[in-house]
Coordinates of N, CA and C in Angstrom, one line a residue:
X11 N 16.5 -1.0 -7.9 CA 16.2 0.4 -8.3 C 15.5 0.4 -9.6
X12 N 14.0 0.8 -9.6 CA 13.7 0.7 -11.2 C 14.2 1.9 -12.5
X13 N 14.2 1.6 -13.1 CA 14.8 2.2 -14.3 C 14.4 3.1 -14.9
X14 N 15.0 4.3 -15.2 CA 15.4 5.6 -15.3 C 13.8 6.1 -16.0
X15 N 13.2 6.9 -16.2 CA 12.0 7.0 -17.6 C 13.0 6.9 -19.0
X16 N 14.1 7.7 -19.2 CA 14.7 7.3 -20.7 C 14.7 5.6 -20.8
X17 N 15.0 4.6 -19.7 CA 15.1 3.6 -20.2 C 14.0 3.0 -20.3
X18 N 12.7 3.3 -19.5 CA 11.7 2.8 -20.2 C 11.3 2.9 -21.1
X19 N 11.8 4.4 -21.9 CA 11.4 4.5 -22.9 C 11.7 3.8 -24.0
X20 N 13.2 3.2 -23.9 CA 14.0 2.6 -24.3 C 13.6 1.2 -24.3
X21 N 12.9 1.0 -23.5 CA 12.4 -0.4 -23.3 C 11.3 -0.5 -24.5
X22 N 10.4 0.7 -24.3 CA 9.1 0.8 -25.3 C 9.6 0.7 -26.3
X23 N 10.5 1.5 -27.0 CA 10.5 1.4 -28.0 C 10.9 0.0 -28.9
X24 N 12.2 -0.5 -27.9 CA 12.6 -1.9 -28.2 C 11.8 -2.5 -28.6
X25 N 11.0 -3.1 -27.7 CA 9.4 -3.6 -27.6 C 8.5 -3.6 -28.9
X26 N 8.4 -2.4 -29.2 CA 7.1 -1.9 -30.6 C 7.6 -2.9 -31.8
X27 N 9.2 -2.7 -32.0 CA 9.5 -3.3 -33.1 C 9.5 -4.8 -33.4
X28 N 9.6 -5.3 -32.2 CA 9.7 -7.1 -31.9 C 8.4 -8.0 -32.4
X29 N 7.6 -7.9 -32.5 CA 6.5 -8.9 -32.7 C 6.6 -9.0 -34.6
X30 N 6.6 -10.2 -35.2 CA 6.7 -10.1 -36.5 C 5.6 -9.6 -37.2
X31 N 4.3 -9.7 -36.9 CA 3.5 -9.2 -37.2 C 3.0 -7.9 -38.0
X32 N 2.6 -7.5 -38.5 CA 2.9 -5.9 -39.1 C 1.7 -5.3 -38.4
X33 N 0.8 -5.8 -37.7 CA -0.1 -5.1 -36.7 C 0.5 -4.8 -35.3
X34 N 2.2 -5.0 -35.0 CA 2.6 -5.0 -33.5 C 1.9 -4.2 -32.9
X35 N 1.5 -4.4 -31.1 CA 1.6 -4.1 -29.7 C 2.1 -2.8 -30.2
X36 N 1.4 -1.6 -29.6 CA 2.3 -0.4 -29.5 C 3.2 -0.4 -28.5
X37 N 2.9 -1.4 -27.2 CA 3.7 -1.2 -25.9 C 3.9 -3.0 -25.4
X38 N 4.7 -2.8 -24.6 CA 4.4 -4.2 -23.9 C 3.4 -4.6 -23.0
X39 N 2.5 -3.6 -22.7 CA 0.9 -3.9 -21.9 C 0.6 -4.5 -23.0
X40 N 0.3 -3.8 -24.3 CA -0.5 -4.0 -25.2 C -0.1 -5.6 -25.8
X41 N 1.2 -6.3 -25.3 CA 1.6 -6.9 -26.3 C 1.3 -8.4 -25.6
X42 N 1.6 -7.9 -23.8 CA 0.8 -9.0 -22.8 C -0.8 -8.9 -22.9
X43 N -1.6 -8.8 -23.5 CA -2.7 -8.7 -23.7 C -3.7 -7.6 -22.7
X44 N -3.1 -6.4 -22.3 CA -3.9 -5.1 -21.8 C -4.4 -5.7 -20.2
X45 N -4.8 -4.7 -19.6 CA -5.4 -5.0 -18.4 C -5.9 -5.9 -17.7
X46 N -6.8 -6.9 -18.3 CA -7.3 -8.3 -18.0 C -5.7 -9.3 -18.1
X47 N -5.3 -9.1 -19.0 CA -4.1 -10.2 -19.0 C -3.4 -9.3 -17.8
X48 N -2.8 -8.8 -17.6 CA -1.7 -8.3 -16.3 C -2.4 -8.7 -15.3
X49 N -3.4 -8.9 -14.8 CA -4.5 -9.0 -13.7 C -4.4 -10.0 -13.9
X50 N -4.6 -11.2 -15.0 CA -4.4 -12.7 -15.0 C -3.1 -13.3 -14.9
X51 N -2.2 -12.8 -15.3 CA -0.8 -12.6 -14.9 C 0.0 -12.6 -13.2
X52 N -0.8 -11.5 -12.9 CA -0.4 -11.4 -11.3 C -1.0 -12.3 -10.3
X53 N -2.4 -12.5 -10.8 CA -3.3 -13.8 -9.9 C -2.7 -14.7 -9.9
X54 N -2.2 -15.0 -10.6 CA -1.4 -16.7 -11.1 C 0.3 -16.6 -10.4
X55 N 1.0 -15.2 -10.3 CA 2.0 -15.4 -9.8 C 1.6 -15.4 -8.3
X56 N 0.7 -15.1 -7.3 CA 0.2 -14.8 -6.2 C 0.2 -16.2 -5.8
X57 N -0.8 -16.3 -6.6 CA -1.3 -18.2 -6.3 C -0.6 -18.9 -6.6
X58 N 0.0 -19.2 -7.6 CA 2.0 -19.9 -7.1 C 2.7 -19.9 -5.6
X59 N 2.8 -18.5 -5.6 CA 3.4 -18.5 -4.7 C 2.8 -19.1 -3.3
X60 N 1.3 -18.9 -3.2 CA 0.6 -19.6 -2.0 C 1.0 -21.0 -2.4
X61 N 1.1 -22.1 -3.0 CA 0.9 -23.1 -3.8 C 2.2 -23.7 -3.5
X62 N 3.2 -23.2 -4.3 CA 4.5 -24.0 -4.4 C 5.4 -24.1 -3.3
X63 N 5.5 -25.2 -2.8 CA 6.7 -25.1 -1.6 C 7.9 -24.3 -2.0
X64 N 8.5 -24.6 -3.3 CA 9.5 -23.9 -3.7 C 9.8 -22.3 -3.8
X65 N 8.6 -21.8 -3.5 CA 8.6 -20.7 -3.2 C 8.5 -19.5 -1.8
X66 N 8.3 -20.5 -0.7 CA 8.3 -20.1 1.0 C 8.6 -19.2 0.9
X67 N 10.0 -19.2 1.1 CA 10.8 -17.9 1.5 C 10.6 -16.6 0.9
X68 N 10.1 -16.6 -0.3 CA 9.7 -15.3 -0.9 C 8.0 -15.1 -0.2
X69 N 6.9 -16.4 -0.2 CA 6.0 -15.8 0.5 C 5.5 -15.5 1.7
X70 N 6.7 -15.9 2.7 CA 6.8 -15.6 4.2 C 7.2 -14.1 4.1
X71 N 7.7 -13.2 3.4 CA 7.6 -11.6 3.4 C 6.6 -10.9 2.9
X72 N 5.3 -11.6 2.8 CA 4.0 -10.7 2.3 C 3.1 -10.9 3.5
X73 N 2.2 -10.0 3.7 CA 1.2 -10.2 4.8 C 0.5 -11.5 4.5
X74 N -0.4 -12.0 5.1 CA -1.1 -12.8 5.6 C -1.8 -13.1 4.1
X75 N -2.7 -11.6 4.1 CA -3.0 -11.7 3.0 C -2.9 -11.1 1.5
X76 N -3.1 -11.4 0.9 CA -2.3 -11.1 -0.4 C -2.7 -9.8 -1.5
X77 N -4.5 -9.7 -1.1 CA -4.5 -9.1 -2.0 C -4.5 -7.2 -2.2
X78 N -3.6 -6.7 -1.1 CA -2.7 -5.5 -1.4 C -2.0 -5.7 -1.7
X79 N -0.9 -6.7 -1.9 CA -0.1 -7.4 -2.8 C 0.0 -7.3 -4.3
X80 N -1.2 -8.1 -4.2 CA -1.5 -8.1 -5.7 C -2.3 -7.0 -6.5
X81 N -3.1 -6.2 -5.3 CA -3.1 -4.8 -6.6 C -2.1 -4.2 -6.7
X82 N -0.9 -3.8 -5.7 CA 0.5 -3.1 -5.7 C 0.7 -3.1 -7.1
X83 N 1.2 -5.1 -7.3 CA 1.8 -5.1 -8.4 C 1.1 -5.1 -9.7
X84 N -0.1 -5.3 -9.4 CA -0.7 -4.9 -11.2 C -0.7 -3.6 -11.3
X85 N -0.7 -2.8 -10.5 CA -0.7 -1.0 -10.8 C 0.6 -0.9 -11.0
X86 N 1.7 -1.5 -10.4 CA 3.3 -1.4 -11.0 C 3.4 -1.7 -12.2
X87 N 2.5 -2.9 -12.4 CA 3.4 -3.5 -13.9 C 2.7 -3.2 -14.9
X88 N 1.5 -2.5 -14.6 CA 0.8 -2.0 -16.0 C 1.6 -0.8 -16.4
X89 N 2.3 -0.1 -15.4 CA 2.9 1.5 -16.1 C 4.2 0.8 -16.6
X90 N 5.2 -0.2 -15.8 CA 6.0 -0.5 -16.1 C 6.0 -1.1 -17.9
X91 N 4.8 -1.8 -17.9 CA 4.8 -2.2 -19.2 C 4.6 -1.4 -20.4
X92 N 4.2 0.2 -20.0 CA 3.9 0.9 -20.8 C 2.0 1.1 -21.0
X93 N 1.4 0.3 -20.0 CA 0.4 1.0 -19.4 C -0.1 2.4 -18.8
X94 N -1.2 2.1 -18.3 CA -1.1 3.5 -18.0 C -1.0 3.3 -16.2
X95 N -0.3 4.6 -15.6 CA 0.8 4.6 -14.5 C -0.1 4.8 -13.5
X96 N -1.2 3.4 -13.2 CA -1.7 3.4 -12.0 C -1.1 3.7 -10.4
X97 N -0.1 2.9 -10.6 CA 0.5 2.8 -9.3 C 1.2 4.4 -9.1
X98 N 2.0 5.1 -9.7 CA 2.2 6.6 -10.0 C 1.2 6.9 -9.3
X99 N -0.3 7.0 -10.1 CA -1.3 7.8 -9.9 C -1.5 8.0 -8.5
X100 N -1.6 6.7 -7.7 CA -2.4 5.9 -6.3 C -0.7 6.7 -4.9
X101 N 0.4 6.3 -5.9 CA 1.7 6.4 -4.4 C 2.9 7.4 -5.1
X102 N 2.9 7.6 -6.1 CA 3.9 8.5 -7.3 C 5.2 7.5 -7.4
X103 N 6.5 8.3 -7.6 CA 7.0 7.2 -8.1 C 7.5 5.9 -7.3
X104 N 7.7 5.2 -7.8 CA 7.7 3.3 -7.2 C 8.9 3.4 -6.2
X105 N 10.0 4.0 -6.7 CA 11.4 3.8 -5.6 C 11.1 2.2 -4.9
X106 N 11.3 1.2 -6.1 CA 11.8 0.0 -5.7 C 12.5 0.1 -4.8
X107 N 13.8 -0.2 -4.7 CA 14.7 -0.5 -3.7 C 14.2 0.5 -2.2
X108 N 13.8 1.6 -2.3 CA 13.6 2.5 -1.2 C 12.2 1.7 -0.2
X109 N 10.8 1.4 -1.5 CA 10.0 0.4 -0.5 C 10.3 -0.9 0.1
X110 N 11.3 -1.5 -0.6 CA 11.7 -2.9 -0.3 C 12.6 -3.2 0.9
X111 N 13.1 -1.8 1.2 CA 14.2 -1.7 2.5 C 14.2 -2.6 3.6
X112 N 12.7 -2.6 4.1 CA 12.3 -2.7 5.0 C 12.8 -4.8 5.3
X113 N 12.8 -5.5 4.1 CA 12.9 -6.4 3.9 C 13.6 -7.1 3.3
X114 N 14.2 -8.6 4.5 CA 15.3 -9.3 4.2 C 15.4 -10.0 2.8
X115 N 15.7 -9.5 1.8 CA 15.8 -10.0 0.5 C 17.2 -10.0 -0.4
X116 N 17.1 -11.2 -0.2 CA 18.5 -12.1 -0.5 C 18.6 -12.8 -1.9
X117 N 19.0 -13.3 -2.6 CA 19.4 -13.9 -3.6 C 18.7 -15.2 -4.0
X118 N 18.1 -15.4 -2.6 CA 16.8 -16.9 -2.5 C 15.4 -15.9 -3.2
X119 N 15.4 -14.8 -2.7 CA 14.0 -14.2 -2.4 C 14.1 -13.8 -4.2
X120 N 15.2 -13.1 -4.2 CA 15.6 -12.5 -5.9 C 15.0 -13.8 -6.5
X121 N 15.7 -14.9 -6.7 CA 15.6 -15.9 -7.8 C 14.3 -16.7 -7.6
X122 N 13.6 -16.8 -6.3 CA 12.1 -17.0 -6.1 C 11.4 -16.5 -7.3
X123 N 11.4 -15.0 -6.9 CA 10.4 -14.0 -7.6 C 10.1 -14.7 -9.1
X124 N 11.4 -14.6 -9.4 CA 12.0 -14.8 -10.6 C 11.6 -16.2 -11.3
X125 N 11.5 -16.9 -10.8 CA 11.2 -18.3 -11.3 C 9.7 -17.9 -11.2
X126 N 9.0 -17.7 -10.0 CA 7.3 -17.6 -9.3 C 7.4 -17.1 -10.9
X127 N 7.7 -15.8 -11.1 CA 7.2 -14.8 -12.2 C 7.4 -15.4 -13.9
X128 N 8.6 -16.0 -13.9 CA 8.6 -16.9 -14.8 C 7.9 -18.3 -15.3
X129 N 7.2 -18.8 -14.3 CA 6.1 -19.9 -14.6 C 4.6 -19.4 -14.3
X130 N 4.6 -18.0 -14.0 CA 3.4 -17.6 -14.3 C 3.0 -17.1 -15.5
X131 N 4.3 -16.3 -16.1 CA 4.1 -16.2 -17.5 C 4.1 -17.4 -18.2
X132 N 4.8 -18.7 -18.0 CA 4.7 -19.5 -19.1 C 3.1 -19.9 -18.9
X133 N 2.6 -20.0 -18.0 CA 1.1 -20.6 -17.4 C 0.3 -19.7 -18.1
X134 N 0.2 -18.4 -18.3 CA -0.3 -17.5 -19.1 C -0.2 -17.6 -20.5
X135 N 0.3 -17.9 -20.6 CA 1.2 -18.6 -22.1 C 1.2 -16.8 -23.0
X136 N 2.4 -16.4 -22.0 CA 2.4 -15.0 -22.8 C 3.5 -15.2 -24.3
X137 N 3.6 -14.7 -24.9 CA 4.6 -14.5 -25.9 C 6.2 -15.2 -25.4
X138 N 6.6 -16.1 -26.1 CA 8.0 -16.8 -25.4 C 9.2 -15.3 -26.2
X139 N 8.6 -15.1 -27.3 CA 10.0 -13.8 -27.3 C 9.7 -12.5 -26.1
X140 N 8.2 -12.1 -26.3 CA 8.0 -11.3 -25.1 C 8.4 -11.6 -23.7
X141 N 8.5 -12.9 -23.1 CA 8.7 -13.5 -21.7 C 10.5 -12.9 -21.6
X142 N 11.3 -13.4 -22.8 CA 13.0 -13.4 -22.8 C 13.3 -11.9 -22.8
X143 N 12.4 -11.4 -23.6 CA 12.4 -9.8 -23.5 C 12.1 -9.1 -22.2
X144 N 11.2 -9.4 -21.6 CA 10.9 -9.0 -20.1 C 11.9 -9.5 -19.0
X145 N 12.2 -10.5 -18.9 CA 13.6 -11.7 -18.5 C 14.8 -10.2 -18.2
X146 N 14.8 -9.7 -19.3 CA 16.1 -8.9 -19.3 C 16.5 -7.1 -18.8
X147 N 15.1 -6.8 -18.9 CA 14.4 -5.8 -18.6 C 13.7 -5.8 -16.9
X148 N 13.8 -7.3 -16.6 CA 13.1 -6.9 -15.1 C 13.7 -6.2 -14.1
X149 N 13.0 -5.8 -13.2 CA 13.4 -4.6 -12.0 C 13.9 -5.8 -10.9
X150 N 14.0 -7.0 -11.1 CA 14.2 -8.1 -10.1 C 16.0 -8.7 -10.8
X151 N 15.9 -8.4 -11.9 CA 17.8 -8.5 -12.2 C 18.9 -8.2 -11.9
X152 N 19.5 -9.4 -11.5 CA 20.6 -9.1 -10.8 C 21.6 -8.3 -11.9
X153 N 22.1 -7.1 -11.4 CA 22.7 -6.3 -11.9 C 24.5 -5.9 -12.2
X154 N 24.9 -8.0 -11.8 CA 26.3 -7.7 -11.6 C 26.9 -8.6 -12.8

């Protein structure tokens, strides 16, 4: 289920203060490097996932082909990051759990994502406090 607008906000604001820098990211789009980086970001978790055996079972639940896939998620994770709310714009709100219904997603498929998403960011070579920061905040965490 994604998280409430107060806790995104809550997320944002977390976020602004984190980078040591005194020029910080106003947001966490801003802090993954804006629209070209989240688009470089998602290409790389996509193509992992075509790529790595380790990953099947999560990409046997996507069509054939991928890239409705992969705009889905860059229009999700630019608003999620504090971008601006493509995906909103295009379907309104996301109701994670509500679109996902449809599909058998298990604790293989959870921890796939999760790793897929985690060695795309290290391959990106996004921010290692920003990565642990996002880690904790994802819409893919297990909640128990």
């Amino acid at each position: 289920m994604p998280a409430p607008p107060a806790a995104n906000a809550m997320l944002r604001a977390e976020m602004t203060t984190t980078p040591p820098e005194s020029t910080a990211p106003a947001t966490p789009y801003e802090w993954v490097g804006g629209e070209h980086a989240v688009r470089a970001l998602v290409d790389r978790f996509y193509d992992l996932m075509d790529l790595e055996p380790g990953f099947h079972d999560l990409r046997r639940l996507h069509p054939s082909t991928l890239d409705g896939s992969r705009d889905k998620l860059f229009w999700f994770l630019c608003g999620w990051l504090g971008g601006p709310d493509l995906y909103v714009e295009r379907f309104g709100h996301p109701r994670l759990r509500a679109r996902h219904l449809p599909y058998s997603i298990g604790v293989r498929e959870r921890d796939q994502w999760m790793a897929c998403m985690e060695q795309a960011m290290h391959e990106c070579e996004l921010d290692p406090l920003l990565v642990s920061r996002l880690k904790l905040r994802s819409p893919t965490r297990p909640t128990g």
